[in-house]
């Protein structure tokens, strides 16, 4: 099947852009907390504000539907990755609270719009069995790029300033996106996508699972790393090393997640994810040991990959012409809570740092209840 996948031009095109986008985002994530804490001196509430701003483009991913009236979807993917690189490169030039808001917004527009179009193109160009494997391969190659980016930062953090790290990473992403822009991977035989807004009652479970996934993901993305930096004094090198370990594991385990979805079905795989994450979030809240928390973060990252099951569930139950608009709607719904939770979580963090993680465990319980509604099994 891998040989068949590689014959599809969209496969290589999406792999290139996934590598570029995730490497750029990885550089931003690795460097951001140390820039924000050590040089800008932001507090938990300000972090929540910045992270909420970061999620606004995800909340507005619905606008992708209307951009596609004017730009082909694969072209929009390349343009989006270009914005990721520009946003990352600019970050080091604005070491202030409002400067971080501005550059984060640019980077985030690119990253979230690419995530939307990538999911859509993957589901359009590959069948039910192929799509999980393509998502898994994307995660594996993204992991390779992230390891390379993490190693770069880890090796050169002591020699280059934070500003130069941001600039070099951003320029690399811009060059890759510019190259991809001139590829022609489209297939004329792919069914034309419905234009404009698509909201259907029969997709309600897809919408709910996306909403809960977005809420849960924000607690992991925003507060887990912040806790490691602020509470346990992890350095840039420590965070980079942690991300390297995460991505090495992701490279090897992603294909098995895809095979698990094809063999056991989305309900069982997502149930395993939510049950496991209940204990991970409770561990964040009650185990006060930096090394153990770092291990929990790695486990958390592994189960994060199971979320592809939400999209493959839609792939099996939705109309093929609804894929592009539904991915945009689903991504928007995924980010409704993401805009609110970082600010609210930041306020709760100021009250007591354990509260956001206890809330995460509760969200996992609710997710586990809803995922039992999935009836499509392999």
mmCIF file of C-alpha atoms in Angstrom:
data_model
loop_
_atom_site.group_PDB
_atom_site.id
_atom_site.type_symbol
_atom_site.label_atom_id
_atom_site.label_comp_id
_atom_site.label_asym_id
_atom_site.label_seq_id
_atom_site.Cartn_x
_atom_site.Cartn_y
_atom_site.Cartn_z
ATOM 1 C CA UNK A 1 0.000 0.000 0.000
ATOM 2 C CA UNK A 2 2.908 2.378 0.703
ATOM 3 C CA UNK A 3 4.044 2.098 -2.938
ATOM 4 C CA UNK A 4 0.538 2.983 -4.065
ATOM 5 C CA UNK A 5 0.453 5.980 -1.741
ATOM 6 C CA UNK A 6 3.744 7.339 -3.054
ATOM 7 C CA UNK A 7 2.386 7.269 -6.614
ATOM 8 C CA UNK A 8 -0.188 9.866 -5.548
ATOM 9 C CA UNK A 9 1.398 13.311 -6.090
ATOM 10 C CA UNK A 10 -0.590 14.756 -3.208
ATOM 11 C CA UNK A 11 1.181 12.369 -0.819
ATOM 12 C CA UNK A 12 4.646 13.920 -1.301
ATOM 13 C CA UNK A 13 3.213 17.440 -1.460
ATOM 14 C CA UNK A 14 1.429 17.143 1.872
ATOM 15 C CA UNK A 15 4.424 15.426 3.463
ATOM 16 C CA UNK A 16 6.670 18.348 2.528
ATOM 17 C CA UNK A 17 4.253 20.928 3.910
ATOM 18 C CA UNK A 18 3.551 18.916 7.070
ATOM 19 C CA UNK A 19 7.290 18.714 7.746
ATOM 20 C CA UNK A 20 7.695 22.461 7.209
ATOM 21 C CA UNK A 21 4.656 23.544 9.230
ATOM 22 C CA UNK A 22 5.272 21.283 12.200
ATOM 23 C CA UNK A 23 9.002 22.071 12.320
ATOM 24 C CA UNK A 24 8.200 25.779 12.387
ATOM 25 C CA UNK A 25 5.584 25.299 15.064
ATOM 26 C CA UNK A 26 7.984 23.118 17.032
ATOM 27 C CA UNK A 27 10.650 25.812 16.967
ATOM 28 C CA UNK A 28 8.105 28.340 18.207
ATOM 29 C CA UNK A 29 6.872 26.041 20.990
ATOM 30 C CA UNK A 30 10.399 25.132 22.105
ATOM 31 C CA UNK A 31 11.624 28.713 22.300
ATOM 32 C CA UNK A 32 8.463 30.592 23.217
ATOM 33 C CA UNK A 33 8.117 29.793 26.920
ATOM 34 C CA UNK A 34 11.725 30.712 27.667
ATOM 35 C CA UNK A 35 11.444 33.966 25.711
ATOM 36 C CA UNK A 36 8.146 34.749 27.425
ATOM 37 C CA UNK A 37 9.266 33.846 30.963
ATOM 38 C CA UNK A 38 12.975 34.726 30.972
ATOM 39 C CA UNK A 39 13.097 37.838 28.752
ATOM 40 C CA UNK A 40 9.564 39.265 28.740
ATOM 41 C CA UNK A 41 8.579 38.131 32.252
ATOM 42 C CA UNK A 42 4.926 37.334 31.559
ATOM 43 C CA UNK A 43 2.734 35.766 34.237
ATOM 44 C CA UNK A 44 0.201 32.935 34.017
ATOM 45 C CA UNK A 45 -2.678 35.222 33.061
ATOM 46 C CA UNK A 46 -0.684 36.933 30.270
ATOM 47 C CA UNK A 47 0.345 33.504 28.982
ATOM 48 C CA UNK A 48 -3.322 32.550 28.857
ATOM 49 C CA UNK A 49 -4.134 35.716 26.879
ATOM 50 C CA UNK A 50 -1.376 35.024 24.317
ATOM 51 C CA UNK A 51 -2.438 31.410 23.945
ATOM 52 C CA UNK A 52 -6.064 32.467 23.490
ATOM 53 C CA UNK A 53 -4.984 34.852 20.721
ATOM 54 C CA UNK A 54 -3.015 31.967 19.206
ATOM 55 C CA UNK A 55 -6.233 29.998 18.935
ATOM 56 C CA UNK A 56 -8.340 32.749 17.341
ATOM 57 C CA UNK A 57 -7.291 31.731 13.780
ATOM 58 C CA UNK A 58 -8.350 28.172 14.621
ATOM 59 C CA UNK A 59 -11.693 29.525 15.757
ATOM 60 C CA UNK A 60 -11.923 31.395 12.439
ATOM 61 C CA UNK A 61 -10.879 28.365 10.362
ATOM 62 C CA UNK A 62 -14.409 28.465 9.003
ATOM 63 C CA UNK A 63 -13.247 31.342 6.796
ATOM 64 C CA UNK A 64 -11.164 28.818 4.833
ATOM 65 C CA UNK A 65 -14.425 27.837 3.147
ATOM 66 C CA UNK A 66 -14.712 31.312 1.639
ATOM 67 C CA UNK A 67 -11.013 31.706 0.816
ATOM 68 C CA UNK A 68 -11.389 28.569 -1.339
ATOM 69 C CA UNK A 69 -13.677 30.524 -3.643
ATOM 70 C CA UNK A 70 -10.551 32.398 -4.785
ATOM 71 C CA UNK A 71 -7.583 30.096 -4.067
ATOM 72 C CA UNK A 72 -7.175 26.400 -4.824
ATOM 73 C CA UNK A 73 -6.975 24.325 -1.680
ATOM 74 C CA UNK A 74 -3.470 22.962 -2.273
ATOM 75 C CA UNK A 75 -2.191 26.490 -3.003
ATOM 76 C CA UNK A 76 -3.740 27.752 0.208
ATOM 77 C CA UNK A 77 -1.819 25.032 2.055
ATOM 78 C CA UNK A 78 1.514 26.375 0.771
ATOM 79 C CA UNK A 79 0.571 30.003 1.487
ATOM 80 C CA UNK A 80 -0.429 29.028 5.024
ATOM 81 C CA UNK A 81 2.932 27.389 5.709
ATOM 82 C CA UNK A 82 4.635 30.512 4.341
ATOM 83 C CA UNK A 83 2.831 32.529 7.039
ATOM 84 C CA UNK A 84 4.056 30.087 9.686
ATOM 85 C CA UNK A 85 7.655 30.800 8.685
ATOM 86 C CA UNK A 86 7.136 34.568 8.616
ATOM 87 C CA UNK A 87 5.510 34.544 12.059
ATOM 88 C CA UNK A 88 8.291 32.448 13.605
ATOM 89 C CA UNK A 89 11.039 34.605 12.083
ATOM 90 C CA UNK A 90 9.437 37.801 13.401
ATOM 91 C CA UNK A 91 8.940 36.584 16.978
ATOM 92 C CA UNK A 92 12.440 37.410 18.196
ATOM 93 C CA UNK A 93 12.108 41.022 17.036
ATOM 94 C CA UNK A 94 9.200 41.785 19.373
ATOM 95 C CA UNK A 95 10.191 40.734 22.936
ATOM 96 C CA UNK A 96 7.186 42.285 24.684
ATOM 97 C CA UNK A 97 3.723 41.163 25.726
ATOM 98 C CA UNK A 98 1.986 42.913 22.818
ATOM 99 C CA UNK A 99 4.770 41.990 20.411
ATOM 100 C CA UNK A 100 4.299 38.323 21.257
ATOM 101 C CA UNK A 101 0.561 38.672 20.649
ATOM 102 C CA UNK A 102 1.207 40.156 17.179
ATOM 103 C CA UNK A 103 3.754 37.589 15.974
ATOM 104 C CA UNK A 104 1.838 34.699 17.533
ATOM 105 C CA UNK A 105 -1.236 35.717 15.558
ATOM 106 C CA UNK A 106 0.654 35.673 12.232
ATOM 107 C CA UNK A 107 2.243 32.287 12.928
ATOM 108 C CA UNK A 108 -1.070 30.883 14.105
ATOM 109 C CA UNK A 109 -3.068 31.979 11.050
ATOM 110 C CA UNK A 110 -0.693 30.011 8.871
ATOM 111 C CA UNK A 111 -0.526 26.958 11.113
ATOM 112 C CA UNK A 112 -4.266 26.591 11.691
ATOM 113 C CA UNK A 113 -5.250 27.201 8.082
ATOM 114 C CA UNK A 114 -2.711 24.606 6.974
ATOM 115 C CA UNK A 115 -4.023 22.101 9.526
ATOM 116 C CA UNK A 116 -7.526 22.569 8.110
ATOM 117 C CA UNK A 117 -6.551 22.153 4.458
ATOM 118 C CA UNK A 118 -4.183 19.270 5.196
ATOM 119 C CA UNK A 119 -6.905 17.211 6.877
ATOM 120 C CA UNK A 120 -9.307 18.019 4.074
ATOM 121 C CA UNK A 121 -6.893 17.106 1.253
ATOM 122 C CA UNK A 122 -5.837 13.893 2.999
ATOM 123 C CA UNK A 123 -9.433 12.696 3.335
ATOM 124 C CA UNK A 124 -10.253 13.730 -0.244
ATOM 125 C CA UNK A 125 -7.275 12.084 -1.947
ATOM 126 C CA UNK A 126 -7.049 8.808 0.028
ATOM 127 C CA UNK A 127 -9.557 6.030 0.775
ATOM 128 C CA UNK A 128 -10.761 4.690 4.157
ATOM 129 C CA UNK A 129 -7.801 2.346 4.695
ATOM 130 C CA UNK A 130 -5.201 4.718 3.263
ATOM 131 C CA UNK A 131 -6.198 7.876 5.171
ATOM 132 C CA UNK A 132 -5.156 6.649 8.676
ATOM 133 C CA UNK A 133 -1.839 5.465 7.238
ATOM 134 C CA UNK A 134 -1.265 8.828 5.528
ATOM 135 C CA UNK A 135 -2.087 10.699 8.748
ATOM 136 C CA UNK A 136 0.335 8.382 10.560
ATOM 137 C CA UNK A 137 3.094 8.914 7.980
ATOM 138 C CA UNK A 138 2.576 12.658 8.273
ATOM 139 C CA UNK A 139 3.032 12.414 12.027
ATOM 140 C CA UNK A 140 6.133 10.253 11.596
ATOM 141 C CA UNK A 141 7.812 12.614 9.124
ATOM 142 C CA UNK A 142 6.758 15.611 11.175
ATOM 143 C CA UNK A 143 8.427 13.911 14.128
ATOM 144 C CA UNK A 144 11.663 13.588 12.142
ATOM 145 C CA UNK A 145 11.537 17.296 11.287
ATOM 146 C CA UNK A 146 10.765 18.168 14.891
ATOM 147 C CA UNK A 147 13.680 16.103 16.158
ATOM 148 C CA UNK A 148 15.968 17.886 13.697
ATOM 149 C CA UNK A 149 14.621 21.266 14.791
ATOM 150 C CA UNK A 150 14.866 20.324 18.463
ATOM 151 C CA UNK A 151 18.431 19.096 17.994
ATOM 152 C CA UNK A 152 19.310 22.316 16.191
ATOM 153 C CA UNK A 153 17.996 24.415 19.066
ATOM 154 C CA UNK A 154 19.555 22.168 21.699
ATOM 155 C CA UNK A 155 22.987 22.327 20.059
ATOM 156 C CA UNK A 156 22.988 26.020 19.208
ATOM 157 C CA UNK A 157 20.986 27.516 22.092
ATOM 158 C CA UNK A 158 24.210 28.292 23.920
ATOM 159 C CA UNK A 159 25.765 29.939 20.851
ATOM 160 C CA UNK A 160 22.856 31.797 19.229
ATOM 161 C CA UNK A 161 20.498 34.254 20.864
ATOM 162 C CA UNK A 162 16.811 33.416 21.132
ATOM 163 C CA UNK A 163 16.193 36.016 18.416
ATOM 164 C CA UNK A 164 18.586 34.301 15.980
ATOM 165 C CA UNK A 165 17.045 30.905 16.712
ATOM 166 C CA UNK A 166 13.630 32.283 15.750
ATOM 167 C CA UNK A 167 15.008 33.938 12.584
ATOM 168 C CA UNK A 168 16.892 30.898 11.274
ATOM 169 C CA UNK A 169 13.969 28.540 11.916
ATOM 170 C CA UNK A 170 11.516 30.919 10.261
ATOM 171 C CA UNK A 171 13.635 31.426 7.146
ATOM 172 C CA UNK A 172 13.955 27.655 6.627
ATOM 173 C CA UNK A 173 10.158 27.274 6.728
ATOM 174 C CA UNK A 174 9.628 30.195 4.325
ATOM 175 C CA UNK A 175 11.988 28.637 1.759
ATOM 176 C CA UNK A 176 10.263 25.228 1.936
ATOM 177 C CA UNK A 177 6.806 26.793 1.543
ATOM 178 C CA UNK A 178 7.934 28.915 -1.405
ATOM 179 C CA UNK A 179 9.284 25.795 -3.140
ATOM 180 C CA UNK A 180 6.043 23.859 -2.549
ATOM 181 C CA UNK A 181 3.929 26.686 -3.973
ATOM 182 C CA UNK A 182 5.042 25.781 -7.509
ATOM 183 C CA UNK A 183 4.143 22.065 -7.274
ATOM 184 C CA UNK A 184 1.094 20.755 -9.156
ATOM 185 C CA UNK A 185 -0.230 17.783 -7.131
ATOM 186 C CA UNK A 186 -3.976 18.150 -7.838
ATOM 187 C CA UNK A 187 -6.129 15.421 -9.402
ATOM 188 C CA UNK A 188 -9.021 16.534 -11.601
ATOM 189 C CA UNK A 189 -10.977 13.336 -10.821
ATOM 190 C CA UNK A 190 -11.423 14.173 -7.126
ATOM 191 C CA UNK A 191 -15.096 15.065 -6.386
ATOM 192 C CA UNK A 192 -15.712 18.815 -6.269
ATOM 193 C CA UNK A 193 -16.300 20.073 -2.726
ATOM 194 C CA UNK A 194 -19.457 21.839 -1.611
ATOM 195 C CA UNK A 195 -18.898 25.577 -1.354
ATOM 196 C CA UNK A 196 -19.895 27.644 1.650
ATOM 197 C CA UNK A 197 -21.062 26.597 5.109
ATOM 198 C CA UNK A 198 -22.054 22.965 5.698
ATOM 199 C CA UNK A 199 -23.737 22.071 9.014
ATOM 200 C CA UNK A 200 -25.662 18.809 9.182
ATOM 201 C CA UNK A 201 -27.532 17.277 12.102
ATOM 202 C CA UNK A 202 -26.146 13.820 11.338
ATOM 203 C CA UNK A 203 -22.593 15.102 11.976
ATOM 204 C CA UNK A 204 -23.390 16.129 15.566
ATOM 205 C CA UNK A 205 -21.053 13.577 17.193
ATOM 206 C CA UNK A 206 -18.144 14.715 15.003
ATOM 207 C CA UNK A 207 -18.796 18.276 16.200
ATOM 208 C CA UNK A 208 -19.017 17.304 19.887
ATOM 209 C CA UNK A 209 -15.830 15.212 19.813
ATOM 210 C CA UNK A 210 -13.991 18.089 18.148
ATOM 211 C CA UNK A 211 -15.199 20.520 20.811
ATOM 212 C CA UNK A 212 -14.056 18.294 23.672
ATOM 213 C CA UNK A 213 -10.752 17.505 21.942
ATOM 214 C CA UNK A 214 -9.999 21.210 21.568
ATOM 215 C CA UNK A 215 -10.702 21.911 25.237
ATOM 216 C CA UNK A 216 -8.564 19.009 26.427
ATOM 217 C CA UNK A 217 -5.722 19.785 24.000
ATOM 218 C CA UNK A 218 -5.420 23.358 25.221
ATOM 219 C CA UNK A 219 -4.723 22.300 28.789
ATOM 220 C CA UNK A 220 -1.985 19.990 27.507
ATOM 221 C CA UNK A 221 -0.433 22.500 25.075
ATOM 222 C CA UNK A 222 -0.658 25.617 27.230
ATOM 223 C CA UNK A 223 -0.148 24.567 30.832
ATOM 224 C CA UNK A 224 1.934 21.373 30.773
ATOM 225 C CA UNK A 225 5.056 23.004 29.273
ATOM 226 C CA UNK A 226 4.460 26.219 31.228
ATOM 227 C CA UNK A 227 4.431 24.143 34.431
ATOM 228 C CA UNK A 228 7.738 22.492 33.492
ATOM 229 C CA UNK A 229 9.371 25.880 32.875
ATOM 230 C CA UNK A 230 7.874 27.861 35.750
ATOM 231 C CA UNK A 231 7.420 25.259 38.486
ATOM 232 C CA UNK A 232 10.315 22.907 37.715
ATOM 233 C CA UNK A 233 12.730 25.406 36.051
ATOM 234 C CA UNK A 234 13.244 23.441 32.819
ATOM 235 C CA UNK A 235 15.716 25.251 30.502
ATOM 236 C CA UNK A 236 15.496 25.687 26.714
ATOM 237 C CA UNK A 237 17.778 22.658 26.351
ATOM 238 C CA UNK A 238 15.567 20.592 28.699
ATOM 239 C CA UNK A 239 12.420 21.450 26.741
ATOM 240 C CA UNK A 240 14.156 20.805 23.409
ATOM 241 C CA UNK A 241 15.367 17.399 24.668
ATOM 242 C CA UNK A 242 11.856 16.543 25.868
ATOM 243 C CA UNK A 243 10.432 17.372 22.439
ATOM 244 C CA UNK A 244 13.130 15.286 20.758
ATOM 245 C CA UNK A 245 12.174 12.255 22.879
ATOM 246 C CA UNK A 246 8.491 12.862 22.116
ATOM 247 C CA UNK A 247 9.082 12.959 18.398
ATOM 248 C CA UNK A 248 11.349 9.926 18.261
ATOM 249 C CA UNK A 249 8.568 7.962 19.962
ATOM 250 C CA UNK A 250 5.969 9.489 17.607
ATOM 251 C CA UNK A 251 7.968 8.428 14.555
ATOM 252 C CA UNK A 252 7.845 4.761 15.567
ATOM 253 C CA UNK A 253 4.413 4.585 17.183
ATOM 254 C CA UNK A 254 2.246 6.530 14.668
ATOM 255 C CA UNK A 255 1.991 3.666 12.133
ATOM 256 C CA UNK A 256 0.758 1.367 14.912
ATOM 257 C CA UNK A 257 -1.933 3.878 15.882
ATOM 258 C CA UNK A 258 -3.127 3.898 12.264
ATOM 259 C CA UNK A 259 -3.106 0.100 12.127
ATOM 260 C CA UNK A 260 -5.024 0.036 15.415
ATOM 261 C CA UNK A 261 -7.721 2.291 13.958
ATOM 262 C CA UNK A 262 -8.012 0.086 10.868
ATOM 263 C CA UNK A 263 -8.133 -3.090 12.959
ATOM 264 C CA UNK A 264 -10.114 -2.140 16.082
ATOM 265 C CA UNK A 265 -12.069 0.906 14.952
ATOM 266 C CA UNK A 266 -12.302 4.485 16.157
ATOM 267 C CA UNK A 267 -14.446 3.858 19.256
ATOM 268 C CA UNK A 268 -12.029 1.448 20.921
ATOM 269 C CA UNK A 269 -8.918 3.480 20.088
ATOM 270 C CA UNK A 270 -10.390 6.779 21.246
ATOM 271 C CA UNK A 271 -11.721 5.122 24.415
ATOM 272 C CA UNK A 272 -8.205 3.905 25.201
ATOM 273 C CA UNK A 273 -6.922 7.458 24.698
ATOM 274 C CA UNK A 274 -9.462 9.073 27.024
ATOM 275 C CA UNK A 275 -9.115 6.476 29.797
ATOM 276 C CA UNK A 276 -5.331 6.878 29.761
ATOM 277 C CA UNK A 277 -5.448 10.674 29.750
ATOM 278 C CA UNK A 278 -7.680 10.750 32.831
ATOM 279 C CA UNK A 279 -4.750 9.343 34.805
ATOM 280 C CA UNK A 280 -2.210 11.563 33.022
ATOM 281 C CA UNK A 281 -4.049 14.772 33.949
ATOM 282 C CA UNK A 282 -4.520 13.621 37.544
ATOM 283 C CA UNK A 283 -0.790 12.870 37.607
ATOM 284 C CA UNK A 284 -0.038 16.425 36.470
ATOM 285 C CA UNK A 285 -2.159 17.730 39.322
ATOM 286 C CA UNK A 286 -1.005 15.556 42.218
ATOM 287 C CA UNK A 287 2.504 14.213 41.474
ATOM 288 C CA UNK A 288 4.947 16.992 42.315
ATOM 289 C CA UNK A 289 8.109 15.613 40.764
ATOM 290 C CA UNK A 290 9.630 17.232 37.675
ATOM 291 C CA UNK A 291 10.987 13.999 36.187
ATOM 292 C CA UNK A 292 7.689 12.139 36.629
ATOM 293 C CA UNK A 293 5.752 15.074 35.162
ATOM 294 C CA UNK A 294 8.086 15.058 32.140
ATOM 295 C CA UNK A 295 7.352 11.335 31.663
ATOM 296 C CA UNK A 296 3.621 12.058 31.904
ATOM 297 C CA UNK A 297 4.074 14.732 29.236
ATOM 298 C CA UNK A 298 5.625 12.128 26.922
ATOM 299 C CA UNK A 299 2.723 9.731 27.566
ATOM 300 C CA UNK A 300 0.274 12.582 26.962
ATOM 301 C CA UNK A 301 1.936 13.301 23.619
ATOM 302 C CA UNK A 302 1.673 9.653 22.543
ATOM 303 C CA UNK A 303 -2.077 9.542 23.116
ATOM 304 C CA UNK A 304 -2.500 12.900 21.417
ATOM 305 C CA UNK A 305 -1.879 11.021 18.150
ATOM 306 C CA UNK A 306 -5.039 8.971 18.646
ATOM 307 C CA UNK A 307 -7.127 12.052 17.779
ATOM 308 C CA UNK A 308 -6.813 11.216 14.075
ATOM 309 C CA UNK A 309 -9.654 8.788 14.824
ATOM 310 C CA UNK A 310 -12.109 11.699 14.998
ATOM 311 C CA UNK A 311 -11.345 12.625 11.382
ATOM 312 C CA UNK A 312 -11.300 9.051 10.102
ATOM 313 C CA UNK A 313 -14.705 8.571 11.788
ATOM 314 C CA UNK A 314 -16.072 11.442 9.688
ATOM 315 C CA UNK A 315 -14.368 9.994 6.610
ATOM 316 C CA UNK A 316 -16.409 6.785 7.001
ATOM 317 C CA UNK A 317 -19.742 8.429 7.783
ATOM 318 C CA UNK A 318 -19.773 11.790 5.949
ATOM 319 C CA UNK A 319 -20.505 12.775 2.353
ATOM 320 C CA UNK A 320 -17.353 13.009 0.203
ATOM 321 C CA UNK A 321 -18.435 16.445 -1.067
ATOM 322 C CA UNK A 322 -18.687 17.692 2.540
ATOM 323 C CA UNK A 323 -15.064 16.943 3.488
ATOM 324 C CA UNK A 324 -13.496 20.389 2.906
ATOM 325 C CA UNK A 325 -16.275 22.473 4.520
ATOM 326 C CA UNK A 326 -16.745 19.962 7.346
ATOM 327 C CA UNK A 327 -13.039 19.931 8.218
ATOM 328 C CA UNK A 328 -13.197 23.734 8.426
ATOM 329 C CA UNK A 329 -16.331 23.623 10.584
ATOM 330 C CA UNK A 330 -14.869 20.878 12.774
ATOM 331 C CA UNK A 331 -11.633 22.808 13.221
ATOM 332 C CA UNK A 332 -13.584 25.920 14.193
ATOM 333 C CA UNK A 333 -15.620 23.970 16.735
ATOM 334 C CA UNK A 334 -12.402 22.421 18.023
ATOM 335 C CA UNK A 335 -11.174 25.943 18.761
ATOM 336 C CA UNK A 336 -14.290 27.439 20.347
ATOM 337 C CA UNK A 337 -13.144 26.228 23.743
ATOM 338 C CA UNK A 338 -9.507 26.861 22.799
ATOM 339 C CA UNK A 339 -10.079 30.616 22.678
ATOM 340 C CA UNK A 340 -11.670 30.681 26.137
ATOM 341 C CA UNK A 341 -9.791 28.010 28.098
ATOM 342 C CA UNK A 342 -6.270 29.562 28.111
ATOM 343 C CA UNK A 343 -7.570 32.807 29.658
ATOM 344 C CA UNK A 344 -9.883 31.060 32.126
ATOM 345 C CA UNK A 345 -7.208 28.471 32.832
ATOM 346 C CA UNK A 346 -4.666 31.240 33.363
ATOM 347 C CA UNK A 347 -6.906 32.839 35.975
ATOM 348 C CA UNK A 348 -7.447 29.467 37.662
ATOM 349 C CA UNK A 349 -3.680 28.884 37.543
ATOM 350 C CA UNK A 350 -3.187 32.122 39.471
ATOM 351 C CA UNK A 351 -5.614 30.761 42.090
ATOM 352 C CA UNK A 352 -4.048 27.265 42.179
ATOM 353 C CA UNK A 353 -1.933 25.565 39.520
ATOM 354 C CA UNK A 354 -3.637 22.159 39.992
ATOM 355 C CA UNK A 355 -7.107 23.283 38.877
ATOM 356 C CA UNK A 356 -6.528 23.321 35.065
ATOM 357 C CA UNK A 357 -5.278 19.729 35.176
ATOM 358 C CA UNK A 358 -8.187 18.474 37.276
ATOM 359 C CA UNK A 359 -10.486 20.133 34.722
ATOM 360 C CA UNK A 360 -8.601 18.227 31.999
ATOM 361 C CA UNK A 361 -9.334 14.910 33.729
ATOM 362 C CA UNK A 362 -13.031 15.798 33.887
ATOM 363 C CA UNK A 363 -13.058 16.603 30.166
ATOM 364 C CA UNK A 364 -11.552 13.179 29.463
ATOM 365 C CA UNK A 365 -14.390 11.510 31.368
ATOM 366 C CA UNK A 366 -16.987 13.451 29.346
ATOM 367 C CA UNK A 367 -15.171 12.570 26.095
ATOM 368 C CA UNK A 368 -15.186 8.885 27.054
ATOM 369 C CA UNK A 369 -18.969 8.981 27.487
ATOM 370 C CA UNK A 370 -19.600 10.567 24.083
ATOM 371 C CA UNK A 371 -17.183 8.390 22.139
ATOM 372 C CA UNK A 372 -19.319 5.359 23.019
ATOM 373 C CA UNK A 373 -21.873 6.784 20.568
ATOM 374 C CA UNK A 374 -19.605 5.848 17.641
ATOM 375 C CA UNK A 375 -21.251 2.898 15.917
ATOM 376 C CA UNK A 376 -18.844 2.386 13.008
ATOM 377 C CA UNK A 377 -16.495 -0.430 13.910
ATOM 378 C CA UNK A 378 -14.082 -2.449 11.773
#
